[in-house]
Amino acid sequence: MHKYLILDESGKPLFRAVMRQAMHGGVCRAELENEEDVEKLVPGGLFQLMGIRDGNFAEVRFLRGRGETAEFEMVRMLDSGTRQNLRIPVRFESFLYPVSGSWKGRAAIVSRDLSCGGIAFVSEKALQVGEICEIVIPVTTEPLVLKMKVLRSGDAVEDGILYGAQFLGMVHEEEIMVREAVFGLQLELDRDPADTLPSV
């Protein structure tokens, strides 16, 4: 079975689906989690299908639905940039460990948001743009230790300085775990819009 996320035309995640075969050209059939999810799909409307494990990303047109089954027609494959840039507000406490740079030990951080390609976080420890660190990501099915490169330094905030970083050298399984965590957090956030910064 192949897991997919269904998004609206603007890129907002709606719900998960599974397919017996990987997404391909022509018509594809998806099994939704709930029968009422089909009612949210407008015949002829454009949606996006994003593979949670394989990372495939396509624009599709909804044809018809019955029960928990929905049929889509492939319109075109999409660039993976949208997937990489889907940023989810999420708060968790973690640690950085230096790979490059002049400091030693570990630095406590608090995340601000997470995407498939990187993270924004606040650190009391001053970091240099271009510095390489390892970070523990605790919101995946098993905690991950990933390498990252600090891309930008932002404003000083109450608990430290805001930084943005890009993950480096992830293996396929690590990419899948981060992708599943990001999509799962997005769906939880959409179900409870009052919770703008989930705490893990």
PDB file of C-alpha atoms in Angstrom:
ATOM      1  CA  MET A   1       0.000   0.000   0.000  1.00  0.00           C
ATOM      2  CA  HIS A   2       1.217   3.516  -0.819  1.00  0.00           C
ATOM      3  CA  LYS A   3       0.448   6.393   1.562  1.00  0.00           C
ATOM      4  CA  TYR A   4      -0.510   9.803   0.180  1.00  0.00           C
ATOM      5  CA  LEU A   5      -1.594  13.153   1.521  1.00  0.00           C
ATOM      6  CA  ILE A   6      -4.404  15.001  -0.284  1.00  0.00           C
ATOM      7  CA  LEU A   7      -4.069  18.787  -0.349  1.00  0.00           C
ATOM      8  CA  ASP A   8      -6.354  21.456  -1.757  1.00  0.00           C
ATOM      9  CA  GLU A   9      -5.273  23.604  -4.712  1.00  0.00           C
ATOM     10  CA  SER A  10      -3.593  26.128  -2.387  1.00  0.00           C
ATOM     11  CA  GLY A  11      -1.483  23.394  -0.770  1.00  0.00           C
ATOM     12  CA  LYS A  12      -3.418  23.018   2.504  1.00  0.00           C
ATOM     13  CA  PRO A  13      -3.376  19.370   3.692  1.00  0.00           C
ATOM     14  CA  LEU A  14      -6.865  17.859   3.918  1.00  0.00           C
ATOM     15  CA  PHE A  15      -6.524  14.164   4.794  1.00  0.00           C
ATOM     16  CA  ARG A  16      -4.547  10.988   4.194  1.00  0.00           C
ATOM     17  CA  ALA A  17      -5.251   8.316   1.622  1.00  0.00           C
ATOM     18  CA  VAL A  18      -3.758   4.999   0.504  1.00  0.00           C
ATOM     19  CA  MET A  19      -3.416   3.493  -2.972  1.00  0.00           C
ATOM     20  CA  ARG A  20      -2.782  -0.113  -3.923  1.00  0.00           C
ATOM     21  CA  GLN A  21      -0.405   1.067  -6.667  1.00  0.00           C
ATOM     22  CA  ALA A  22       1.971   4.016  -6.786  1.00  0.00           C
ATOM     23  CA  MET A  23       0.631   7.159  -8.435  1.00  0.00           C
ATOM     24  CA  HIS A  24       0.940   7.115 -12.232  1.00  0.00           C
ATOM     25  CA  GLY A  25      -0.527   8.808 -15.288  1.00  0.00           C
ATOM     26  CA  GLY A  26      -4.198   8.434 -16.154  1.00  0.00           C
ATOM     27  CA  VAL A  27      -6.793   7.618 -13.498  1.00  0.00           C
ATOM     28  CA  CYS A  28      -5.789   6.569  -9.984  1.00  0.00           C
ATOM     29  CA  ARG A  29      -8.002   5.287  -7.179  1.00  0.00           C
ATOM     30  CA  ALA A  30      -7.455   6.205  -3.539  1.00  0.00           C
ATOM     31  CA  GLU A  31      -8.953   4.834  -0.333  1.00  0.00           C
ATOM     32  CA  LEU A  32      -9.676   7.634   2.152  1.00  0.00           C
ATOM     33  CA  GLU A  33      -9.577   7.328   5.950  1.00  0.00           C
ATOM     34  CA  ASN A  34     -13.217   8.362   6.408  1.00  0.00           C
ATOM     35  CA  GLU A  35     -16.279   8.108   4.170  1.00  0.00           C
ATOM     36  CA  GLU A  36     -17.192  11.742   4.897  1.00  0.00           C
ATOM     37  CA  ASP A  37     -13.858  12.882   3.427  1.00  0.00           C
ATOM     38  CA  VAL A  38     -15.241  12.247  -0.083  1.00  0.00           C
ATOM     39  CA  GLU A  39     -17.839  14.944   0.546  1.00  0.00           C
ATOM     40  CA  LYS A  40     -15.027  17.526   0.820  1.00  0.00           C
ATOM     41  CA  LEU A  41     -13.931  16.770  -2.767  1.00  0.00           C
ATOM     42  CA  VAL A  42     -15.700  18.693  -5.546  1.00  0.00           C
ATOM     43  CA  PRO A  43     -16.075  16.806  -8.870  1.00  0.00           C
ATOM     44  CA  GLY A  44     -13.869  18.488 -11.461  1.00  0.00           C
ATOM     45  CA  GLY A  45     -11.925  20.300  -8.736  1.00  0.00           C
ATOM     46  CA  LEU A  46      -8.139  20.379  -8.689  1.00  0.00           C
ATOM     47  CA  PHE A  47      -6.223  18.880  -5.773  1.00  0.00           C
ATOM     48  CA  GLN A  48      -2.660  17.819  -5.001  1.00  0.00           C
ATOM     49  CA  LEU A  49      -1.468  14.312  -4.141  1.00  0.00           C
ATOM     50  CA  MET A  50       1.799  13.993  -2.252  1.00  0.00           C
ATOM     51  CA  GLY A  51       3.464  10.646  -1.588  1.00  0.00           C
ATOM     52  CA  ILE A  52       4.437  10.344   2.071  1.00  0.00           C
ATOM     53  CA  ARG A  53       7.017   7.622   1.448  1.00  0.00           C
ATOM     54  CA  ASP A  54       8.049   8.114  -2.179  1.00  0.00           C
ATOM     55  CA  GLY A  55       7.801  11.921  -2.229  1.00  0.00           C
ATOM     56  CA  ASN A  56       5.947  11.982  -5.588  1.00  0.00           C
ATOM     57  CA  PHE A  57       3.901  15.131  -5.987  1.00  0.00           C
ATOM     58  CA  ALA A  58       1.166  15.731  -8.589  1.00  0.00           C
ATOM     59  CA  GLU A  59      -1.786  17.913  -9.451  1.00  0.00           C
ATOM     60  CA  VAL A  60      -4.920  15.824  -9.986  1.00  0.00           C
ATOM     61  CA  ARG A  61      -8.576  16.361 -10.875  1.00  0.00           C
ATOM     62  CA  PHE A  62     -11.225  14.679  -8.723  1.00  0.00           C
ATOM     63  CA  LEU A  63     -13.554  12.593 -10.905  1.00  0.00           C
ATOM     64  CA  ARG A  64     -15.909  10.735  -8.586  1.00  0.00           C
ATOM     65  CA  GLY A  65     -16.220   9.171  -5.173  1.00  0.00           C
ATOM     66  CA  ARG A  66     -18.148   6.346  -3.591  1.00  0.00           C
ATOM     67  CA  GLY A  67     -17.969   5.344   0.055  1.00  0.00           C
ATOM     68  CA  GLU A  68     -14.335   5.754   1.057  1.00  0.00           C
ATOM     69  CA  THR A  69     -13.035   5.459  -2.525  1.00  0.00           C
ATOM     70  CA  ALA A  70     -12.056   8.502  -4.605  1.00  0.00           C
ATOM     71  CA  GLU A  71     -10.910   8.522  -8.234  1.00  0.00           C
ATOM     72  CA  PHE A  72      -8.514  11.156  -9.560  1.00  0.00           C
ATOM     73  CA  GLU A  73      -7.177  11.962 -13.012  1.00  0.00           C
ATOM     74  CA  MET A  74      -3.512  12.929 -13.257  1.00  0.00           C
ATOM     75  CA  VAL A  75      -3.058  16.486 -14.581  1.00  0.00           C
ATOM     76  CA  ARG A  76       0.705  17.021 -14.137  1.00  0.00           C
ATOM     77  CA  MET A  77       3.619  16.219 -11.889  1.00  0.00           C
ATOM     78  CA  LEU A  78       4.667  19.068  -9.576  1.00  0.00           C
ATOM     79  CA  ASP A  79       8.019  20.293  -8.369  1.00  0.00           C
ATOM     80  CA  SER A  80       9.147  18.933  -4.996  1.00  0.00           C
ATOM     81  CA  GLY A  81       9.881  22.463  -3.734  1.00  0.00           C
ATOM     82  CA  THR A  82       6.378  22.821  -2.290  1.00  0.00           C
ATOM     83  CA  ARG A  83       6.871  19.664  -0.262  1.00  0.00           C
ATOM     84  CA  GLN A  84      10.228  20.858   1.048  1.00  0.00           C
ATOM     85  CA  ASN A  85       8.839  24.280   1.964  1.00  0.00           C
ATOM     86  CA  LEU A  86       5.666  23.161   3.755  1.00  0.00           C
ATOM     87  CA  ARG A  87       6.492  24.665   7.156  1.00  0.00           C
ATOM     88  CA  ILE A  88       4.564  23.526  10.213  1.00  0.00           C
ATOM     89  CA  PRO A  89       4.557  25.564  13.433  1.00  0.00           C
ATOM     90  CA  VAL A  90       5.653  23.151  16.161  1.00  0.00           C
ATOM     91  CA  ARG A  91       7.307  23.645  19.530  1.00  0.00           C
ATOM     92  CA  PHE A  92       9.663  21.115  21.052  1.00  0.00           C
ATOM     93  CA  GLU A  93      12.788  21.348  23.182  1.00  0.00           C
ATOM     94  CA  SER A  94      15.952  19.694  21.908  1.00  0.00           C
ATOM     95  CA  PHE A  95      19.741  19.992  21.663  1.00  0.00           C
ATOM     96  CA  LEU A  96      22.393  20.911  19.113  1.00  0.00           C
ATOM     97  CA  TYR A  97      25.844  19.343  18.981  1.00  0.00           C
ATOM     98  CA  PRO A  98      28.681  21.092  17.089  1.00  0.00           C
ATOM     99  CA  VAL A  99      30.224  19.541  13.992  1.00  0.00           C
ATOM    100  CA  SER A 100      32.025  22.673  12.824  1.00  0.00           C
ATOM    101  CA  GLY A 101      32.595  25.893  14.757  1.00  0.00           C
ATOM    102  CA  SER A 102      34.648  26.747  17.811  1.00  0.00           C
ATOM    103  CA  TRP A 103      32.302  25.657  20.603  1.00  0.00           C
ATOM    104  CA  LYS A 104      31.983  22.308  22.380  1.00  0.00           C
ATOM    105  CA  GLY A 105      29.335  20.473  24.353  1.00  0.00           C
ATOM    106  CA  ARG A 106      25.671  20.920  23.524  1.00  0.00           C
ATOM    107  CA  ALA A 107      23.246  23.817  23.162  1.00  0.00           C
ATOM    108  CA  ALA A 108      19.569  23.769  24.154  1.00  0.00           C
ATOM    109  CA  ILE A 109      17.101  24.946  21.519  1.00  0.00           C
ATOM    110  CA  VAL A 110      13.329  25.408  21.159  1.00  0.00           C
ATOM    111  CA  SER A 111      11.847  24.812  17.717  1.00  0.00           C
ATOM    112  CA  ARG A 112       9.558  27.298  15.979  1.00  0.00           C
ATOM    113  CA  ASP A 113       8.663  25.392  12.827  1.00  0.00           C
ATOM    114  CA  LEU A 114       9.636  22.279  10.928  1.00  0.00           C
ATOM    115  CA  SER A 115       9.617  21.393   7.230  1.00  0.00           C
ATOM    116  CA  CYS A 116      10.775  18.387   5.225  1.00  0.00           C
ATOM    117  CA  GLY A 117      13.925  20.322   4.389  1.00  0.00           C
ATOM    118  CA  GLY A 118      14.816  22.241   7.538  1.00  0.00           C
ATOM    119  CA  ILE A 119      13.906  23.852  10.841  1.00  0.00           C
ATOM    120  CA  ALA A 120      13.565  27.240  12.504  1.00  0.00           C
ATOM    121  CA  PHE A 121      14.549  27.390  16.167  1.00  0.00           C
ATOM    122  CA  VAL A 122      15.592  29.664  19.010  1.00  0.00           C
ATOM    123  CA  SER A 123      18.959  29.159  20.707  1.00  0.00           C
ATOM    124  CA  GLU A 124      20.628  30.970  23.603  1.00  0.00           C
ATOM    125  CA  LYS A 125      23.940  29.827  22.121  1.00  0.00           C
ATOM    126  CA  ALA A 126      25.242  32.208  19.444  1.00  0.00           C
ATOM    127  CA  LEU A 127      25.708  30.356  16.160  1.00  0.00           C
ATOM    128  CA  GLN A 128      27.458  31.381  12.950  1.00  0.00           C
ATOM    129  CA  VAL A 129      25.759  31.329   9.539  1.00  0.00           C
ATOM    130  CA  GLY A 130      27.282  28.397   7.641  1.00  0.00           C
ATOM    131  CA  GLU A 131      28.000  26.415  10.802  1.00  0.00           C
ATOM    132  CA  ILE A 132      27.232  22.667  10.736  1.00  0.00           C
ATOM    133  CA  CYS A 133      25.536  21.064  13.753  1.00  0.00           C
ATOM    134  CA  GLU A 134      23.700  17.902  14.641  1.00  0.00           C
ATOM    135  CA  ILE A 135      20.176  18.271  15.984  1.00  0.00           C
ATOM    136  CA  VAL A 136      17.875  15.799  17.717  1.00  0.00           C
ATOM    137  CA  ILE A 137      14.367  15.728  16.161  1.00  0.00           C
ATOM    138  CA  PRO A 138      12.014  14.150  18.742  1.00  0.00           C
ATOM    139  CA  VAL A 139       8.696  14.388  16.822  1.00  0.00           C
ATOM    140  CA  THR A 140       9.395  11.525  14.392  1.00  0.00           C
ATOM    141  CA  THR A 141       8.324   7.926  15.124  1.00  0.00           C
ATOM    142  CA  GLU A 142      11.790   7.438  16.619  1.00  0.00           C
ATOM    143  CA  PRO A 143      14.024  10.390  17.590  1.00  0.00           C
ATOM    144  CA  LEU A 144      16.375  11.331  14.754  1.00  0.00           C
ATOM    145  CA  VAL A 145      19.812  12.915  14.905  1.00  0.00           C
ATOM    146  CA  LEU A 146      20.259  14.961  11.716  1.00  0.00           C
ATOM    147  CA  LYS A 147      23.031  17.153  10.388  1.00  0.00           C
ATOM    148  CA  MET A 148      22.022  20.686   9.524  1.00  0.00           C
ATOM    149  CA  LYS A 149      23.569  23.876   8.214  1.00  0.00           C
ATOM    150  CA  VAL A 150      22.659  27.252   9.737  1.00  0.00           C
ATOM    151  CA  LEU A 151      21.404  29.369   6.823  1.00  0.00           C
ATOM    152  CA  ARG A 152      20.300  32.545   8.542  1.00  0.00           C
ATOM    153  CA  SER A 153      20.337  34.347  11.841  1.00  0.00           C
ATOM    154  CA  GLY A 154      17.297  36.380  12.816  1.00  0.00           C
ATOM    155  CA  ASP A 155      16.278  38.766  15.538  1.00  0.00           C
ATOM    156  CA  ALA A 156      16.936  38.364  19.220  1.00  0.00           C
ATOM    157  CA  VAL A 157      13.800  37.117  20.972  1.00  0.00           C
ATOM    158  CA  GLU A 158      12.923  36.476  24.601  1.00  0.00           C
ATOM    159  CA  ASP A 159      14.750  33.131  24.877  1.00  0.00           C
ATOM    160  CA  GLY A 160      17.672  33.722  22.519  1.00  0.00           C
ATOM    161  CA  ILE A 161      18.231  34.243  18.802  1.00  0.00           C
ATOM    162  CA  LEU A 162      16.031  32.908  16.004  1.00  0.00           C
ATOM    163  CA  TYR A 163      17.835  30.751  13.405  1.00  0.00           C
ATOM    164  CA  GLY A 164      16.893  28.953  10.222  1.00  0.00           C
ATOM    165  CA  ALA A 165      18.715  25.792   9.161  1.00  0.00           C
ATOM    166  CA  GLN A 166      18.679  23.258   6.333  1.00  0.00           C
ATOM    167  CA  PHE A 167      18.982  19.501   6.883  1.00  0.00           C
ATOM    168  CA  LEU A 168      21.992  17.883   5.202  1.00  0.00           C
ATOM    169  CA  GLY A 169      22.650  14.409   3.850  1.00  0.00           C
ATOM    170  CA  MET A 170      19.454  12.707   4.970  1.00  0.00           C
ATOM    171  CA  VAL A 171      19.091   9.092   3.907  1.00  0.00           C
ATOM    172  CA  HIS A 172      15.796   7.974   2.376  1.00  0.00           C
ATOM    173  CA  GLU A 173      14.341   6.524   5.594  1.00  0.00           C
ATOM    174  CA  GLU A 174      15.139   9.727   7.487  1.00  0.00           C
ATOM    175  CA  GLU A 175      13.410  11.783   4.783  1.00  0.00           C
ATOM    176  CA  ILE A 176      10.335   9.562   5.095  1.00  0.00           C
ATOM    177  CA  MET A 177      10.233   9.912   8.893  1.00  0.00           C
ATOM    178  CA  VAL A 178      10.513  13.714   8.756  1.00  0.00           C
ATOM    179  CA  ARG A 179       7.902  13.893   5.982  1.00  0.00           C
ATOM    180  CA  GLU A 180       5.443  11.738   7.979  1.00  0.00           C
ATOM    181  CA  ALA A 181       5.999  13.883  11.075  1.00  0.00           C
ATOM    182  CA  VAL A 182       5.483  17.158   9.173  1.00  0.00           C
ATOM    183  CA  PHE A 183       2.307  15.962   7.456  1.00  0.00           C
ATOM    184  CA  GLY A 184       0.930  14.425  10.654  1.00  0.00           C
ATOM    185  CA  LEU A 185       1.528  17.634  12.594  1.00  0.00           C
ATOM    186  CA  GLN A 186      -0.112  19.685   9.824  1.00  0.00           C
ATOM    187  CA  LEU A 187      -3.254  17.546   9.916  1.00  0.00           C
ATOM    188  CA  GLU A 188      -3.428  17.803  13.719  1.00  0.00           C
ATOM    189  CA  LEU A 189      -3.019  21.575  13.489  1.00  0.00           C
ATOM    190  CA  ASP A 190      -5.817  21.842  10.914  1.00  0.00           C
ATOM    191  CA  ARG A 191      -8.165  19.806  13.119  1.00  0.00           C
ATOM    192  CA  ASP A 192      -7.499  22.137  16.062  1.00  0.00           C
ATOM    193  CA  PRO A 193      -6.913  25.639  14.625  1.00  0.00           C
ATOM    194  CA  ALA A 194      -6.889  27.153  18.125  1.00  0.00           C
ATOM    195  CA  ASP A 195      -3.592  25.363  18.717  1.00  0.00           C
ATOM    196  CA  THR A 196      -1.273  27.501  16.634  1.00  0.00           C
ATOM    197  CA  LEU A 197       1.957  26.134  18.109  1.00  0.00           C
ATOM    198  CA  PRO A 198       1.632  22.462  19.086  1.00  0.00           C
ATOM    199  CA  SER A 199       3.870  21.402  21.944  1.00  0.00           C
ATOM    200  CA  VAL A 200       5.549  18.022  21.760  1.00  0.00           C
TER     201      VAL A 200
END
